[in-house]
mmCIF file with all atom_site columns, C-alpha atoms in Angstrom:
data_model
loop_
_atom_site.group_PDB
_atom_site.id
_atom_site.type_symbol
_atom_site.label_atom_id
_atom_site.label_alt_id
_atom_site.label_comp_id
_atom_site.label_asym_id
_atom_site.label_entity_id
_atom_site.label_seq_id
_atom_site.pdbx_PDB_ins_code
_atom_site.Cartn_x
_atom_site.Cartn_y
_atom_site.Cartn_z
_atom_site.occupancy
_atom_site.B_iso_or_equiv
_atom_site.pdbx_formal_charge
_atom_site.auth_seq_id
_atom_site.auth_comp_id
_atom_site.auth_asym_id
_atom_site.auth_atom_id
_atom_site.pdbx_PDB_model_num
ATOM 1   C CA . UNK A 1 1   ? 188.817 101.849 67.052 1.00 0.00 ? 41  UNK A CA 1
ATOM 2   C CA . UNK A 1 2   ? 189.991 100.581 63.621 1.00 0.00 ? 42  UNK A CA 1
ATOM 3   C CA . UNK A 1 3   ? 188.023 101.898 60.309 1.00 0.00 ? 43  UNK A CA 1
ATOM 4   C CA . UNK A 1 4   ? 188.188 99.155  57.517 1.00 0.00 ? 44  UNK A CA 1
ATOM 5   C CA . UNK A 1 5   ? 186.719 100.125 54.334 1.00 0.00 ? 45  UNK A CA 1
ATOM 6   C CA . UNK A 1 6   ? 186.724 97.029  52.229 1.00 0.00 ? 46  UNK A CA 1
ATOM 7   C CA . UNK A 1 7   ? 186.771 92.909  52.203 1.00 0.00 ? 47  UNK A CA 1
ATOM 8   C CA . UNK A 1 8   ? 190.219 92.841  51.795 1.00 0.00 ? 48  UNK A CA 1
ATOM 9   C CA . UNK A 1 9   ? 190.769 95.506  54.593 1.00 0.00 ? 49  UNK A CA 1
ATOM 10  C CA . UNK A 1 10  ? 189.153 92.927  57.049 1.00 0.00 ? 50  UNK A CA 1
ATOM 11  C CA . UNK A 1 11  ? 191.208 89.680  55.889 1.00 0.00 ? 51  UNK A CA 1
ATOM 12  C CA . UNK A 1 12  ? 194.433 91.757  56.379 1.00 0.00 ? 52  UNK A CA 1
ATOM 13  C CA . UNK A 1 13  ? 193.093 92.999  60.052 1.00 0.00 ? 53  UNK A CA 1
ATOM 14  C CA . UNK A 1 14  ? 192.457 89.737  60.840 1.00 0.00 ? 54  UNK A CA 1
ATOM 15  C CA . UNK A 1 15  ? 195.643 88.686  59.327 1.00 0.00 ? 55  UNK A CA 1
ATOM 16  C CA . UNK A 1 16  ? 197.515 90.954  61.997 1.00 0.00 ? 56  UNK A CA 1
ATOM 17  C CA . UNK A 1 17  ? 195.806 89.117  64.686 1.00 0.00 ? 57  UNK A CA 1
ATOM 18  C CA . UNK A 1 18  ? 196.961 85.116  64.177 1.00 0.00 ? 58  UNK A CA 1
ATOM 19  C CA . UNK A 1 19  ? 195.293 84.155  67.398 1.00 0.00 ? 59  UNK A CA 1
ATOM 20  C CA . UNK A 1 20  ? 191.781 85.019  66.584 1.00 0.00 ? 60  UNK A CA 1
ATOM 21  C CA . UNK A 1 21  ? 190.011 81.693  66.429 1.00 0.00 ? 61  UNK A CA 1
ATOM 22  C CA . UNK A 1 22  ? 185.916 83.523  66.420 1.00 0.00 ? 62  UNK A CA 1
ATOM 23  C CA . UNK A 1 23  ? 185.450 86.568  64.594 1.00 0.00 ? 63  UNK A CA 1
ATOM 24  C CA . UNK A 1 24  ? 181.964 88.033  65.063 1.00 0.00 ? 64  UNK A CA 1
ATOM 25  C CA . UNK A 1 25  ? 180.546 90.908  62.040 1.00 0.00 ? 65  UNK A CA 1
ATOM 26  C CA . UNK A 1 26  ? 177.559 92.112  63.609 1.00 0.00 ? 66  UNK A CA 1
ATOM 27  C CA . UNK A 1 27  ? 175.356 95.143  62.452 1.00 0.00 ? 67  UNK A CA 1
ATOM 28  C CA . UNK A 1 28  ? 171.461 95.993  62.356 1.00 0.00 ? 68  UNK A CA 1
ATOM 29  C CA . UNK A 1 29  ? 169.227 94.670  60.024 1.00 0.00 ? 69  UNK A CA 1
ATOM 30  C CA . UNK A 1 30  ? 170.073 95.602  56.514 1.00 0.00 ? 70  UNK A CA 1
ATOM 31  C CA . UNK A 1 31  ? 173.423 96.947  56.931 1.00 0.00 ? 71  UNK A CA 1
ATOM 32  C CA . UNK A 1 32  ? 174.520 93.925  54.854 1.00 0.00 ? 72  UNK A CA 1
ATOM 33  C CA . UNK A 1 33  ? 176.604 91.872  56.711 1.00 0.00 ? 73  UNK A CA 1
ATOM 34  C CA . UNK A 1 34  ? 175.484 88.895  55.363 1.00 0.00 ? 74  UNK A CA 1
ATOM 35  C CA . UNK A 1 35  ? 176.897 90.437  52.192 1.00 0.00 ? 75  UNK A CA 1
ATOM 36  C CA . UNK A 1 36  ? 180.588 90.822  54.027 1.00 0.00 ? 76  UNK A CA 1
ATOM 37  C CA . UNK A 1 37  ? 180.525 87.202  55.771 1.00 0.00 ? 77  UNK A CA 1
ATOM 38  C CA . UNK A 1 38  ? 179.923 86.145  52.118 1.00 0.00 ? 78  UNK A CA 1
ATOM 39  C CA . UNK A 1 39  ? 182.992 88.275  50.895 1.00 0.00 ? 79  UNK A CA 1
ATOM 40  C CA . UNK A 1 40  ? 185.133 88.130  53.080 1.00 0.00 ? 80  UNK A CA 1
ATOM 41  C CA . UNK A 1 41  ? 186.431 84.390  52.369 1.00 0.00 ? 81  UNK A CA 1
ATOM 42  C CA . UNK A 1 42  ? 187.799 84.631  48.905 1.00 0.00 ? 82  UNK A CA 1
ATOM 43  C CA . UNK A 1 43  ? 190.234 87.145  50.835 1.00 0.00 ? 83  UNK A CA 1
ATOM 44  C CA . UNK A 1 44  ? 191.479 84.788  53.499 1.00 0.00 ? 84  UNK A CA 1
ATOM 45  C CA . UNK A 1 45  ? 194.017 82.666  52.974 1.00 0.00 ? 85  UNK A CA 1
ATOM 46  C CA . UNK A 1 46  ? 193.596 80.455  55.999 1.00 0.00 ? 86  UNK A CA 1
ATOM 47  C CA . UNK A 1 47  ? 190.673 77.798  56.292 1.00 0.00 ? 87  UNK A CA 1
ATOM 48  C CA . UNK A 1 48  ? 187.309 78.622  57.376 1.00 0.00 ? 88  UNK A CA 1
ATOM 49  C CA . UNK A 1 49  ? 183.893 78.596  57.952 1.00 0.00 ? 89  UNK A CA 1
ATOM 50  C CA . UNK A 1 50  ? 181.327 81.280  57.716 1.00 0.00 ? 90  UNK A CA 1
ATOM 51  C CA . UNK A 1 51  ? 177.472 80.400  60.341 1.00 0.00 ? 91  UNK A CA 1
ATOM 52  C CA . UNK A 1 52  ? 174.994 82.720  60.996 1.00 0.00 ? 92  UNK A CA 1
ATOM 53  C CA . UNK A 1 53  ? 173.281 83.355  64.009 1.00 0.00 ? 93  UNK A CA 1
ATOM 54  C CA . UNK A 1 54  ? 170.248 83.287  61.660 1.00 0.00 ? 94  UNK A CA 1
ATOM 55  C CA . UNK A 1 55  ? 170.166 79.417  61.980 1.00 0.00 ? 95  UNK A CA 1
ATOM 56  C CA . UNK A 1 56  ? 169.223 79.476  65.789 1.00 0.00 ? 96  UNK A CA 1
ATOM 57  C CA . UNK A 1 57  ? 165.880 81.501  64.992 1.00 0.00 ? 97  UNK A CA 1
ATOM 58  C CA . UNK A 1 58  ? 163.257 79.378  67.103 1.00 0.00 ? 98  UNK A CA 1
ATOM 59  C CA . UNK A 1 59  ? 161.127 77.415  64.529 1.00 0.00 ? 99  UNK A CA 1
ATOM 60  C CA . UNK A 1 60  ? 157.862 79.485  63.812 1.00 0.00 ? 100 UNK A CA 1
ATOM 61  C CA . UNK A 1 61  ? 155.790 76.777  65.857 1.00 0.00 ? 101 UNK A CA 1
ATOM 62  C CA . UNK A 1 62  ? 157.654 77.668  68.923 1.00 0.00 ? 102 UNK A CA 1
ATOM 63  C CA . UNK A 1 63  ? 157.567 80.907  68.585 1.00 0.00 ? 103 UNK A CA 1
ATOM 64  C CA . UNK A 1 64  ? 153.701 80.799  68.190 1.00 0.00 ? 104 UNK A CA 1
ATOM 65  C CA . UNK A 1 65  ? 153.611 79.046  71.373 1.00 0.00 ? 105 UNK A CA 1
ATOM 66  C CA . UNK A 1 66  ? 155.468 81.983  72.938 1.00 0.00 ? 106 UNK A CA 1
ATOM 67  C CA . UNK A 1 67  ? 153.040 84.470  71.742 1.00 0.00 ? 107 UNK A CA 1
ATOM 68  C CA . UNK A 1 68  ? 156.296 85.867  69.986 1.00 0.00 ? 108 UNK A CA 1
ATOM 69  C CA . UNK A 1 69  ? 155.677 85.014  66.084 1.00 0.00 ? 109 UNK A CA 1
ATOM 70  C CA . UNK A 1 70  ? 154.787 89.193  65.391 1.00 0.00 ? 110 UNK A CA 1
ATOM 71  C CA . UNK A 1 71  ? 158.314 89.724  66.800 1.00 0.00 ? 111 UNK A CA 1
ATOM 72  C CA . UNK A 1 72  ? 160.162 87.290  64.842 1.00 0.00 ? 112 UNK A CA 1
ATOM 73  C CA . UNK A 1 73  ? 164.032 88.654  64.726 1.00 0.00 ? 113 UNK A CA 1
ATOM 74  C CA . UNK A 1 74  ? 164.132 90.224  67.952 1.00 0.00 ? 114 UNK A CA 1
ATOM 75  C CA . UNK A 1 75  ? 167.000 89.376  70.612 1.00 0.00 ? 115 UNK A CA 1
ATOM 76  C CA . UNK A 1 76  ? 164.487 87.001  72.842 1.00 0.00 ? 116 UNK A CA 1
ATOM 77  C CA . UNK A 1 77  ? 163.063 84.645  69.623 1.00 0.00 ? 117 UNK A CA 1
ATOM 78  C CA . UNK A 1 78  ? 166.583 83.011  69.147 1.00 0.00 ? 118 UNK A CA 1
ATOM 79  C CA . UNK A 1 79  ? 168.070 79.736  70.904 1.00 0.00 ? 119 UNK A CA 1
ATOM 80  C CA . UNK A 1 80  ? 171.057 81.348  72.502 1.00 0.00 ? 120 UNK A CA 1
ATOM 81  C CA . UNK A 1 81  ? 171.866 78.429  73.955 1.00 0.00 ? 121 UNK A CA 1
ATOM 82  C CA . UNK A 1 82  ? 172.164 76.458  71.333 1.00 0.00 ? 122 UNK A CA 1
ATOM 83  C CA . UNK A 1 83  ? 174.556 79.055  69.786 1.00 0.00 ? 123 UNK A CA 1
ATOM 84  C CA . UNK A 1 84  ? 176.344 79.659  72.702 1.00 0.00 ? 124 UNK A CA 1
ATOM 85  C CA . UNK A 1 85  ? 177.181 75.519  73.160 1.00 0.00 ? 125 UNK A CA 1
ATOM 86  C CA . UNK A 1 86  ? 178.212 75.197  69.781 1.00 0.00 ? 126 UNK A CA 1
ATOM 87  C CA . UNK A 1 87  ? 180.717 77.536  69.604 1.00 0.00 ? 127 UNK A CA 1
ATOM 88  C CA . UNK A 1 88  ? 182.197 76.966  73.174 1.00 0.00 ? 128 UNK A CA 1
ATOM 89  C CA . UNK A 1 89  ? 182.674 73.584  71.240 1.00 0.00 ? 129 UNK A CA 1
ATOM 90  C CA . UNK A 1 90  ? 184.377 74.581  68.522 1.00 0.00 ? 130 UNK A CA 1
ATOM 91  C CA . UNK A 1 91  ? 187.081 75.758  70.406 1.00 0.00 ? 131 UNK A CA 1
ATOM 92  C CA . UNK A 1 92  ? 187.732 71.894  71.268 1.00 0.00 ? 132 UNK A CA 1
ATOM 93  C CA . UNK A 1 93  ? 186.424 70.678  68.496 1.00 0.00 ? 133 UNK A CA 1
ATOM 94  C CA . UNK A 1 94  ? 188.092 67.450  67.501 1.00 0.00 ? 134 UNK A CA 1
ATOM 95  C CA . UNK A 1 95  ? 185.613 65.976  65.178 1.00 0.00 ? 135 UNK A CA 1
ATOM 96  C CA . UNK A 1 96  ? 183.093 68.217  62.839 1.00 0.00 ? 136 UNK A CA 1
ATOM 97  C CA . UNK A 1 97  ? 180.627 70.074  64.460 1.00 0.00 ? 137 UNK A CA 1
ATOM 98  C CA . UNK A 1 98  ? 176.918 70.918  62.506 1.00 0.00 ? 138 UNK A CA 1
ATOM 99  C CA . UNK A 1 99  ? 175.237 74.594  62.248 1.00 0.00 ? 139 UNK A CA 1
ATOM 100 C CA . UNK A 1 100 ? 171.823 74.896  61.075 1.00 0.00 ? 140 UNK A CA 1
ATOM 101 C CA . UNK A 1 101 ? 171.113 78.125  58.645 1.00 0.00 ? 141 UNK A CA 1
ATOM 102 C CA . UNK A 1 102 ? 168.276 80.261  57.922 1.00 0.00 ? 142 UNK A CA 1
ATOM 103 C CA . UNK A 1 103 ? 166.208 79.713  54.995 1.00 0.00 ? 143 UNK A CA 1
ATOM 104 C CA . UNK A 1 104 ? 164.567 82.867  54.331 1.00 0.00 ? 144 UNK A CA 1
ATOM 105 C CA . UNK A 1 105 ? 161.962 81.649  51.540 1.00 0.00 ? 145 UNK A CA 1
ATOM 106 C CA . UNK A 1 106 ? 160.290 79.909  54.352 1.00 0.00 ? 146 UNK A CA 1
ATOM 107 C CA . UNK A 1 107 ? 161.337 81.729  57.266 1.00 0.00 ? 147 UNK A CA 1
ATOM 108 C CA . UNK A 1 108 ? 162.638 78.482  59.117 1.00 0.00 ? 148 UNK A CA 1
ATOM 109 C CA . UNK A 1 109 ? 166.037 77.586  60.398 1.00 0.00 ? 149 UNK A CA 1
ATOM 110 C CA . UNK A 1 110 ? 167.898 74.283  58.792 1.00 0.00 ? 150 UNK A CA 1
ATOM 111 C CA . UNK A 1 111 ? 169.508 71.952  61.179 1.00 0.00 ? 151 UNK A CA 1
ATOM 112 C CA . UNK A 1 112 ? 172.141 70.483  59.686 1.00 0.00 ? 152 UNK A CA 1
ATOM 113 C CA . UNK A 1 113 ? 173.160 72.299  57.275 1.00 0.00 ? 153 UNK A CA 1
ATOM 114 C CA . UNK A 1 114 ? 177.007 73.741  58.114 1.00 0.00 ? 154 UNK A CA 1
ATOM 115 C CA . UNK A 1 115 ? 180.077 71.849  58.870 1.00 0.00 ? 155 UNK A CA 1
ATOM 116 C CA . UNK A 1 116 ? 182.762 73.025  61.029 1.00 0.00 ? 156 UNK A CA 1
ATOM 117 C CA . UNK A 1 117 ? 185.354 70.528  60.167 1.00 0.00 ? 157 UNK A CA 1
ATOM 118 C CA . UNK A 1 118 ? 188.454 70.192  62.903 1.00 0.00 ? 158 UNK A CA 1
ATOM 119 C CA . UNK A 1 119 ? 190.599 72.298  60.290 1.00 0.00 ? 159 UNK A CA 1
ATOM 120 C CA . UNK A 1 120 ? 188.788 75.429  60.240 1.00 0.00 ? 160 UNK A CA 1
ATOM 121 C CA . UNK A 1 121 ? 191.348 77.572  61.557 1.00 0.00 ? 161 UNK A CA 1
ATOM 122 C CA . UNK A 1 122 ? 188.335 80.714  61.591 1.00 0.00 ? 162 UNK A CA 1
ATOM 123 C CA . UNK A 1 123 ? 185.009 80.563  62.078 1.00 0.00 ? 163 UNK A CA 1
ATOM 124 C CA . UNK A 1 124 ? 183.368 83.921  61.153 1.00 0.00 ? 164 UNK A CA 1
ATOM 125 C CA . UNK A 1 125 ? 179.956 84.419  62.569 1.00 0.00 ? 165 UNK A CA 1
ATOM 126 C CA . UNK A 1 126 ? 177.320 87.100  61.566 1.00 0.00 ? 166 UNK A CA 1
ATOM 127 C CA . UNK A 1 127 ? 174.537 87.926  63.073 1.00 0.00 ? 167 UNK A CA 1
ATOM 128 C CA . UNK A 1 128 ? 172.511 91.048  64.854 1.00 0.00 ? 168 UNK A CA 1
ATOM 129 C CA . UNK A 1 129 ? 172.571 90.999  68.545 1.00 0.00 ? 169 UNK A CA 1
ATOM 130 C CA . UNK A 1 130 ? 176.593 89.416  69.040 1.00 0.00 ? 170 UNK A CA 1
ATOM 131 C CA . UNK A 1 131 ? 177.311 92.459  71.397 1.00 0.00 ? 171 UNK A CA 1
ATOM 132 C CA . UNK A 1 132 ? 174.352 92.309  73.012 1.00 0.00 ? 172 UNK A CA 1
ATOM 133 C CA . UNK A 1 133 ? 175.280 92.921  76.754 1.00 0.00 ? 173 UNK A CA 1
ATOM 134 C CA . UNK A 1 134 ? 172.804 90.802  78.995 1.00 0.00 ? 174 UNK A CA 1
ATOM 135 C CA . UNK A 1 135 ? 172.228 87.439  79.994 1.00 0.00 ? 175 UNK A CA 1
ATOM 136 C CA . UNK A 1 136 ? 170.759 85.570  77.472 1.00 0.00 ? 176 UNK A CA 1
ATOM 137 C CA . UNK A 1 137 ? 174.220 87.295  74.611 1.00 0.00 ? 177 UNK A CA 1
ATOM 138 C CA . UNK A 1 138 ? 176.699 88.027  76.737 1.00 0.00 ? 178 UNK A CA 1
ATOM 139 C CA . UNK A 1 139 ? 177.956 84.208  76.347 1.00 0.00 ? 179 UNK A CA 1
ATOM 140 C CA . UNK A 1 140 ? 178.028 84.499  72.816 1.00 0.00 ? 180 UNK A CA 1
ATOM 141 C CA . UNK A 1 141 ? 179.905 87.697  72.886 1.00 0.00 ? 181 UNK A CA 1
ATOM 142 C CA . UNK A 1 142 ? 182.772 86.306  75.454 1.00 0.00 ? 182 UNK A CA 1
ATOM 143 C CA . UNK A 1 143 ? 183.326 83.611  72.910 1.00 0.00 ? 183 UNK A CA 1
ATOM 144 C CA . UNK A 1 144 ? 184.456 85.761  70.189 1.00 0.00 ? 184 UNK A CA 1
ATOM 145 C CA . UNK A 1 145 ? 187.967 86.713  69.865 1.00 0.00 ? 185 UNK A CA 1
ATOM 146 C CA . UNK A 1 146 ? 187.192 89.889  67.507 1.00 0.00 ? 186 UNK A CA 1
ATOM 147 C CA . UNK A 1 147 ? 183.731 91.951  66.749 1.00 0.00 ? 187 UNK A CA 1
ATOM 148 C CA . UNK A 1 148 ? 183.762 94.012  63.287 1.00 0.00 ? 188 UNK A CA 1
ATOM 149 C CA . UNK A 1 149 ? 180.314 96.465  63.076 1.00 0.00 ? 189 UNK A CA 1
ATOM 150 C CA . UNK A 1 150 ? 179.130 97.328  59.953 1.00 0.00 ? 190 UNK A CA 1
ATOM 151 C CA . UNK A 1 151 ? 178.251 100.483 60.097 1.00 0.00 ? 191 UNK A CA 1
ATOM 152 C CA . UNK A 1 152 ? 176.604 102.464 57.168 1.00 0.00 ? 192 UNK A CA 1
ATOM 153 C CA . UNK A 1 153 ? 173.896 105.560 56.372 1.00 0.00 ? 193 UNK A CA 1
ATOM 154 C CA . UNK A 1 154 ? 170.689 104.934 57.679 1.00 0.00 ? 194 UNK A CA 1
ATOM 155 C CA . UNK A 1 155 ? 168.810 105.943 54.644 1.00 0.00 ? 195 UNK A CA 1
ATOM 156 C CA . UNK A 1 156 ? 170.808 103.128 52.810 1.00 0.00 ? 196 UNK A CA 1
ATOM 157 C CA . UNK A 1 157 ? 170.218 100.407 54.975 1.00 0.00 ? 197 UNK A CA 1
ATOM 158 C CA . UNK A 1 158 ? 166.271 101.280 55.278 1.00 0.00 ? 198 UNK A CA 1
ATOM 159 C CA . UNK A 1 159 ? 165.858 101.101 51.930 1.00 0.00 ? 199 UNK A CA 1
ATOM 160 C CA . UNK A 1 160 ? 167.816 97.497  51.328 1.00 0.00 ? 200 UNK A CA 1
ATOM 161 C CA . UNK A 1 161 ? 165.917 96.268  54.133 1.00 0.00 ? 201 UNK A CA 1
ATOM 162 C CA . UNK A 1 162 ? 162.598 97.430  53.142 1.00 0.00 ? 202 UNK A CA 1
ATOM 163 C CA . UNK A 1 163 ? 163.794 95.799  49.161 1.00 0.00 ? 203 UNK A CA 1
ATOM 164 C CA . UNK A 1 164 ? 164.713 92.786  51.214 1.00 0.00 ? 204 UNK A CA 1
ATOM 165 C CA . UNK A 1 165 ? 161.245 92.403  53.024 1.00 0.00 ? 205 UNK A CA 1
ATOM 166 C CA . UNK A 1 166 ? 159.382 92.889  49.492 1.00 0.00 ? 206 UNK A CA 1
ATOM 167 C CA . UNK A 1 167 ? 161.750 90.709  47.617 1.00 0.00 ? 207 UNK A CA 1
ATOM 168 C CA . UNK A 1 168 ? 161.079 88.039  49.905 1.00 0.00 ? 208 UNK A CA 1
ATOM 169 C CA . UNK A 1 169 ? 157.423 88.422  48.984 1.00 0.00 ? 209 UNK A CA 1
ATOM 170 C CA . UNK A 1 170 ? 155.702 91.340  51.480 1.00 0.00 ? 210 UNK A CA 1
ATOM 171 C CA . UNK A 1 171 ? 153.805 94.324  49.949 1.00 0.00 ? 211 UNK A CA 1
ATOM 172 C CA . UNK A 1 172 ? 155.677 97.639  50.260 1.00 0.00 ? 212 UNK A CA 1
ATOM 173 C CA . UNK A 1 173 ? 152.871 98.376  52.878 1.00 0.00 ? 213 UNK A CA 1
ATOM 174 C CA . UNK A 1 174 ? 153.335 95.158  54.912 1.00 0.00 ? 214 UNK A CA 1
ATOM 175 C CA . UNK A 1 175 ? 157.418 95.477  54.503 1.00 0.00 ? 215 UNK A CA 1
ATOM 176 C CA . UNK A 1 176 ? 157.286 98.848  55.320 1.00 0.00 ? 216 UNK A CA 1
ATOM 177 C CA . UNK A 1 177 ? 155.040 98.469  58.292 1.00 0.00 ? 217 UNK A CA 1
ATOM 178 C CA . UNK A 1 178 ? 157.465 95.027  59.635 1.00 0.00 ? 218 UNK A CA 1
ATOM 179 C CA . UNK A 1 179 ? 160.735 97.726  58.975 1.00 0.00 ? 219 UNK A CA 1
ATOM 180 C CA . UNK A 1 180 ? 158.845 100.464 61.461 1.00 0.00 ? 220 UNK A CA 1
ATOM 181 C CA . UNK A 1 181 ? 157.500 98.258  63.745 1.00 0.00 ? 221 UNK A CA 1
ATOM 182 C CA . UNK A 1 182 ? 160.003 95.388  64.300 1.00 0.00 ? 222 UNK A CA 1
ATOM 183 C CA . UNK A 1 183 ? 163.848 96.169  62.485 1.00 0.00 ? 223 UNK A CA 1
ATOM 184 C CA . UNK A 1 184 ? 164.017 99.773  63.637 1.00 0.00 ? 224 UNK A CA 1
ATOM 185 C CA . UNK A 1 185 ? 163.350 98.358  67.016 1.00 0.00 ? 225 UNK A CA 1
ATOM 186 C CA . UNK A 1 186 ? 165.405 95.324  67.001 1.00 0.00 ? 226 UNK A CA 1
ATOM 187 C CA . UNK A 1 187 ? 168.285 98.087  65.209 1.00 0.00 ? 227 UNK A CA 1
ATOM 188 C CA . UNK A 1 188 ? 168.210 100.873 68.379 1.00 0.00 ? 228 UNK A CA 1
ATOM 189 C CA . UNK A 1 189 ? 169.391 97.498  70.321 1.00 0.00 ? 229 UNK A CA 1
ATOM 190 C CA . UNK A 1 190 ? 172.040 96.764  67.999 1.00 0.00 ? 230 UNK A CA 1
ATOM 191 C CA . UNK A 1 191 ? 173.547 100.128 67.290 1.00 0.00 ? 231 UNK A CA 1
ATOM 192 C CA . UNK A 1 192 ? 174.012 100.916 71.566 1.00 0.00 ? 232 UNK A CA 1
ATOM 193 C CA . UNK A 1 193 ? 176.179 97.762  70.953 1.00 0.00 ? 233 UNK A CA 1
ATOM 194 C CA . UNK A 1 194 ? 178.797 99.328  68.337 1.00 0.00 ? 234 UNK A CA 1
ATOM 195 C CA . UNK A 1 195 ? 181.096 100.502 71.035 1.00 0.00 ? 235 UNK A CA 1
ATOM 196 C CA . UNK A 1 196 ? 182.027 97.318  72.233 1.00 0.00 ? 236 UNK A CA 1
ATOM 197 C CA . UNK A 1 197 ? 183.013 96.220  68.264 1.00 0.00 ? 237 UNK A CA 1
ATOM 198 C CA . UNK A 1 198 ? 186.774 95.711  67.993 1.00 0.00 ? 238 UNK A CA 1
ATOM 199 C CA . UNK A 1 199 ? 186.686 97.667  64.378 1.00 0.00 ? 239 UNK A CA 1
ATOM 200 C CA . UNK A 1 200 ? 184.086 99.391  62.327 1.00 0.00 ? 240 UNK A CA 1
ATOM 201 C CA . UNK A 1 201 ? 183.418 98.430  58.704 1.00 0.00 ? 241 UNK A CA 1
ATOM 202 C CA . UNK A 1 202 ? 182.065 101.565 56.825 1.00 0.00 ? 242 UNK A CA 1
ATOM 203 C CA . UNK A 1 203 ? 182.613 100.685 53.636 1.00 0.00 ? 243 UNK A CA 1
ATOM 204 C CA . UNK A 1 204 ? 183.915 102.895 50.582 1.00 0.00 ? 244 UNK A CA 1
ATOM 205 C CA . UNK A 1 205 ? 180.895 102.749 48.388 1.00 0.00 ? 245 UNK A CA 1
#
């Protein structure tokens, strides 16, 4: 498996492979690959698009209704559907297509709110469970032409997440007791996954 150790080490991997049309970076919670989605375009030199399978979070109403809001993040709160249709239709896409995003200050997805215009030549999506291997994620993961895994120390990515929790308005305590409870959970599922990535990210610093 390929080791790429920095944004521009992706955009040149990806250069190599002229065909890929869906490029998934996937990781557990807090291993920032929000961060590399958001870096990697001022490396590319071809047009693109960046969505997150953030967006397709069911609204907190729904997931009330569910009995799931306490679980919010793992693999069975999002609309894979939804995800799934939208980027089978990309691949035909002849006319822009819409994404919704994740608005984390109210922790509510956006219809709406990301255009995938016909001239996209990439679309890189990031998000946790891509890999996920059953039936609700394995469409998604067929429909990507590459994977990339960020993979970094698990003391580092604890501590971001926990930041991230508390920045986002939780108490250490509470952010602390979500990280235990619900990431490191939601994480075991995601890191069984890193196998099927088509390249590891494990970056330099």
């Amino acid at each position: 498996m390929d080791i790429l150790t920095c944004p521009s080490d992706i955009a040149t991997w990806i250069s190599e492979r002229p065909a890929a049309r869906i490029i998934g970076i996937v990781g557990p919670p807090g291993s920032g690959k929000t961060t590399v989605a958001q870096d990697l375009p001022a490396h590319l030199t071809v047009p693109h698009c960046v969505v997150s399978m953030d967006g397709f979070h069911y609204p907190q109403d729904t997931l009330r209704a569910m009995g799931r809001r306490d679980r919010m993040g793992a693999p069975d709160t999002f609309d894979t559907q939804a995800l799934a249709e939208l980027l089978a239709g990309v691949r035909e896409r002849t006319e822009p297509m819409v994404f919704p995003e994740f608005d984390r200050t109210i922790e509510e997805p956006i219809p709406g709110s990301i255009t995938v215009m016909p001239n996209h030549e990439l679309i890189i999506l990031e998000g946790n469970y891509l890999l996920v291997d059953d039936a609700d994620w394995s469409p998604i993961g067929q429909l990507l032409d590459l994977s990339i895994y960020v993979d970094i120390p698990e003391d580092v990515r604890l501590s971001r997440l926990t930041k991230r929790h508390v920045d986002f308005g939780k108490s250490l305590r509470a952010a602390t007791e979500w990280v235990t409870r619900v990431d490191q959970a939601n994480a075991r599922a995601i890191e069984a996954t890193k196998g099927r990535a088509s390249a590891l990210y494990q970056p330099a610093n």
